[in-house]
mmCIF file of C-alpha atoms in Angstrom:
data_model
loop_
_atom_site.group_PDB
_atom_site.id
_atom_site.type_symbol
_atom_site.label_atom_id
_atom_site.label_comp_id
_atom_site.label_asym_id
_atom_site.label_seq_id
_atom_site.Cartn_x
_atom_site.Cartn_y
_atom_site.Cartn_z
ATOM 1 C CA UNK A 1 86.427 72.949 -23.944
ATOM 2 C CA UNK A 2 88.982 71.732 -26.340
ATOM 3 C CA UNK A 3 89.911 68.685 -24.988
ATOM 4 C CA UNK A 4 89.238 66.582 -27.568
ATOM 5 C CA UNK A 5 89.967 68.550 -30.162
ATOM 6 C CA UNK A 6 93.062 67.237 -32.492
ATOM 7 C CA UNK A 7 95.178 70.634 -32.683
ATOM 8 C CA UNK A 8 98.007 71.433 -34.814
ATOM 9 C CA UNK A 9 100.696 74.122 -34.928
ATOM 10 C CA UNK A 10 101.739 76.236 -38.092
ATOM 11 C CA UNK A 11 103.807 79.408 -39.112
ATOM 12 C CA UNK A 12 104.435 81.373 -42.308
ATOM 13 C CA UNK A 13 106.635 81.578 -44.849
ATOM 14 C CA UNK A 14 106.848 83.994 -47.837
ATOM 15 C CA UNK A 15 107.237 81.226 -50.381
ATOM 16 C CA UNK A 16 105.190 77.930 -50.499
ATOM 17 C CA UNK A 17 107.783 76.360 -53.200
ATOM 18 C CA UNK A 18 111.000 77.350 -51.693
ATOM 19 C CA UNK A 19 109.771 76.000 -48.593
ATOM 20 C CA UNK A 20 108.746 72.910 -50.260
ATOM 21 C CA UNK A 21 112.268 72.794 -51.417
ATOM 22 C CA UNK A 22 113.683 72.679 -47.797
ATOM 23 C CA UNK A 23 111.630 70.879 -45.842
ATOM 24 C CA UNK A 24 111.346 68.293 -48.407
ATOM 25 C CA UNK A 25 114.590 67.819 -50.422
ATOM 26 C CA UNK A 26 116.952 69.460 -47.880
ATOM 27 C CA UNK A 27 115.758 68.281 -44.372
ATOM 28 C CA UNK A 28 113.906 65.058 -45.945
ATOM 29 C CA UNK A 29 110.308 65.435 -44.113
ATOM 30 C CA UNK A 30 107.305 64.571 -45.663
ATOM 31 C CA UNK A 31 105.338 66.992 -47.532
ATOM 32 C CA UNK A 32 101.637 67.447 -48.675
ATOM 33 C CA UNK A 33 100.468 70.595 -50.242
ATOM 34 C CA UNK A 34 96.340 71.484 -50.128
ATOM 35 C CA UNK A 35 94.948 74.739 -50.711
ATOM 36 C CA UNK A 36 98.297 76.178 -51.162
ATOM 37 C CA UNK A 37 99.376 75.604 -47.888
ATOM 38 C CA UNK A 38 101.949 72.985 -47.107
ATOM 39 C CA UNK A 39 101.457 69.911 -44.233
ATOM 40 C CA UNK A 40 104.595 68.808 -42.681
ATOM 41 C CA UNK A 41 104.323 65.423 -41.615
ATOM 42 C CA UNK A 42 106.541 64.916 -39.121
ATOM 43 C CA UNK A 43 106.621 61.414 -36.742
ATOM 44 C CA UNK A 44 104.339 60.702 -33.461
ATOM 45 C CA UNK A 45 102.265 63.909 -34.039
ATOM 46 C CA UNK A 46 100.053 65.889 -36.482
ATOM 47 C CA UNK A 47 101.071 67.453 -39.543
ATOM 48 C CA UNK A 48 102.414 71.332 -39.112
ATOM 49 C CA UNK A 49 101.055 73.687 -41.250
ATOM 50 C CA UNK A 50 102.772 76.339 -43.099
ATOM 51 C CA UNK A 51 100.746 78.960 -44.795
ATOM 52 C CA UNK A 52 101.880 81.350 -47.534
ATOM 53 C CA UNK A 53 101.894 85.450 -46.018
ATOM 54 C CA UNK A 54 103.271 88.147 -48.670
ATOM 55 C CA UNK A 55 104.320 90.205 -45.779
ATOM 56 C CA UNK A 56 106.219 87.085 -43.681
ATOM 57 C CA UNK A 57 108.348 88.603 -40.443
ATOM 58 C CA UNK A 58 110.262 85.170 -39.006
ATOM 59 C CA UNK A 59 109.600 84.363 -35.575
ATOM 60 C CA UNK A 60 111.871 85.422 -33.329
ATOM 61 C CA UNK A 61 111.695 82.580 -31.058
ATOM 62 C CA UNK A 62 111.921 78.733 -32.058
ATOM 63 C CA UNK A 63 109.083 77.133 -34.043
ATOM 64 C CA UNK A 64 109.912 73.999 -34.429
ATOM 65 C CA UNK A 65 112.133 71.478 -32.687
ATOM 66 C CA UNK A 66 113.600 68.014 -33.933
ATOM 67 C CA UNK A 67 114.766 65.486 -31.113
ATOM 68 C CA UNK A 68 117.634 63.249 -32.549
ATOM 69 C CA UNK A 69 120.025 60.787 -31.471
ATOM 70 C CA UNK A 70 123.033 62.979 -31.859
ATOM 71 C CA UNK A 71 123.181 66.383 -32.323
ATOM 72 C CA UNK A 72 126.761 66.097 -33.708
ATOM 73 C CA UNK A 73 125.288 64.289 -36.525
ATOM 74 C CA UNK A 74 122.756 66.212 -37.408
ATOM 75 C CA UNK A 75 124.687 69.637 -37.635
ATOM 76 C CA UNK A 76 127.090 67.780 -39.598
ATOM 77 C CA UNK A 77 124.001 66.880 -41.767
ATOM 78 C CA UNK A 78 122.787 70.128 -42.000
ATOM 79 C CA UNK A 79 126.045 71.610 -43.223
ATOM 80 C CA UNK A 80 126.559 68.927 -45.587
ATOM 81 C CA UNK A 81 123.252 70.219 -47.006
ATOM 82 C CA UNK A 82 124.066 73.722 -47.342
ATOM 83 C CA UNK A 83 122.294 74.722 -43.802
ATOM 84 C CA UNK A 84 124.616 76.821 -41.421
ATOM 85 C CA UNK A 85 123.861 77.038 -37.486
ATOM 86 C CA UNK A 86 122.577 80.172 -35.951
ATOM 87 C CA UNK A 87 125.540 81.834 -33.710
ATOM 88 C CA UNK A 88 123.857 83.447 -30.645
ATOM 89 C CA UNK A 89 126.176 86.202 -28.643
ATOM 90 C CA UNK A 90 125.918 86.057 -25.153
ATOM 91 C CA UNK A 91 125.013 82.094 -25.307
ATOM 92 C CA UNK A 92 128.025 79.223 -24.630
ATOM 93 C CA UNK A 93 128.151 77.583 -28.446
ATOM 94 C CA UNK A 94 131.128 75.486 -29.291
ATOM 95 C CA UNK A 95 132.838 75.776 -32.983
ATOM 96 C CA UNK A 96 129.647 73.979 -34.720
ATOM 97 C CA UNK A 97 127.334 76.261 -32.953
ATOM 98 C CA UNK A 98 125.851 73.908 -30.423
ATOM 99 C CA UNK A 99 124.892 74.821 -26.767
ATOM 100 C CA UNK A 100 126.381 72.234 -24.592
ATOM 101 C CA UNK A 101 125.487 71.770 -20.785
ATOM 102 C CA UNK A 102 123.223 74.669 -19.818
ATOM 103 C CA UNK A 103 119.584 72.243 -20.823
ATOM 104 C CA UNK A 104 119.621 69.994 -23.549
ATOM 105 C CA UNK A 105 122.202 69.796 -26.164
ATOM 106 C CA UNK A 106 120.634 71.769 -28.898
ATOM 107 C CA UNK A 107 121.464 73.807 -32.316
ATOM 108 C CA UNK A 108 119.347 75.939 -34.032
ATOM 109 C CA UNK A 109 118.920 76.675 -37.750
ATOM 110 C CA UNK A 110 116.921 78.854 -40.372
ATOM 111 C CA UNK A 111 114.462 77.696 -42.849
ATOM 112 C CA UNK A 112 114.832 80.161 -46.175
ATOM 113 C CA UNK A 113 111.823 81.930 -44.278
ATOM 114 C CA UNK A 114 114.112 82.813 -41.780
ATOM 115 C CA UNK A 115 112.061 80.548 -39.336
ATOM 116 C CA UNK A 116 113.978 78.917 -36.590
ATOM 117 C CA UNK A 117 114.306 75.513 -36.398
ATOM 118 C CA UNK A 118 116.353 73.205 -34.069
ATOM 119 C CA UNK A 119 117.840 69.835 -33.402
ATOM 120 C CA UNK A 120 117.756 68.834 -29.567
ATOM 121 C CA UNK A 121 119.370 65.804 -28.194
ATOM 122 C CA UNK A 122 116.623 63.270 -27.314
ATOM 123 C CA UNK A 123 116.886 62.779 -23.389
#
């Protein structure tokens, strides 16, 4: 039925600008705004919307995932930035907050939404 059809993913945030802000200045994506909504243009796929909701709850599971190189790098990126890791009890994070041999090397992160985000090691 919807084979053909050129989907797209999106989530909320409270605040179109601040998000702006982030996923723009502080992470560096490419950013489009129409209709008050913002498009996230992110490589090899379609643009990810995010769509203004007054009463925003954050996910509580990961909405979007960026594959890099080195995850090392990109924490150390983040923090340079201003953007902390998320510390999960109960999971095996080193010092930086990345999980190391159980999957993929991955760390996860908040937009100002509270969204999570992550950076995975590219396989």
């Amino acid at each position: 039925m919807f084979e053909n059809a050129p989907a797209f993913s999106g989530f909320s945030v409270q605040d179109i600008a601040v998000a702006r802000s982030f996923y723009e200045n502080t992470l560096g994506l490419q950013v489009s705004e129409e209709h008050g909504m913002l498009h996230l243009h992110v490589t090899g796929g379609r643009p990810v919307l995010v769509y203004p909701k007054p009463n925003h709850q954050p996910a509580t599971y990961t909405v979007m995932n960026f594959p890099v190189d080195d995850v090392d790098a990109a924490v150390d990126a983040l923090a340079a930035a201003g953007v902390d890791t998320l510390k999960y009890d109960g999971m095996n994070l080193d010092a930086k907050g990345i999980m190391r041999g159980q999957g993929p090397t991955i760390a996860w992160f908040a937009d100002p939404a509270g969204n999570v985000l992550s950076v995975i090691q590219n396989a």
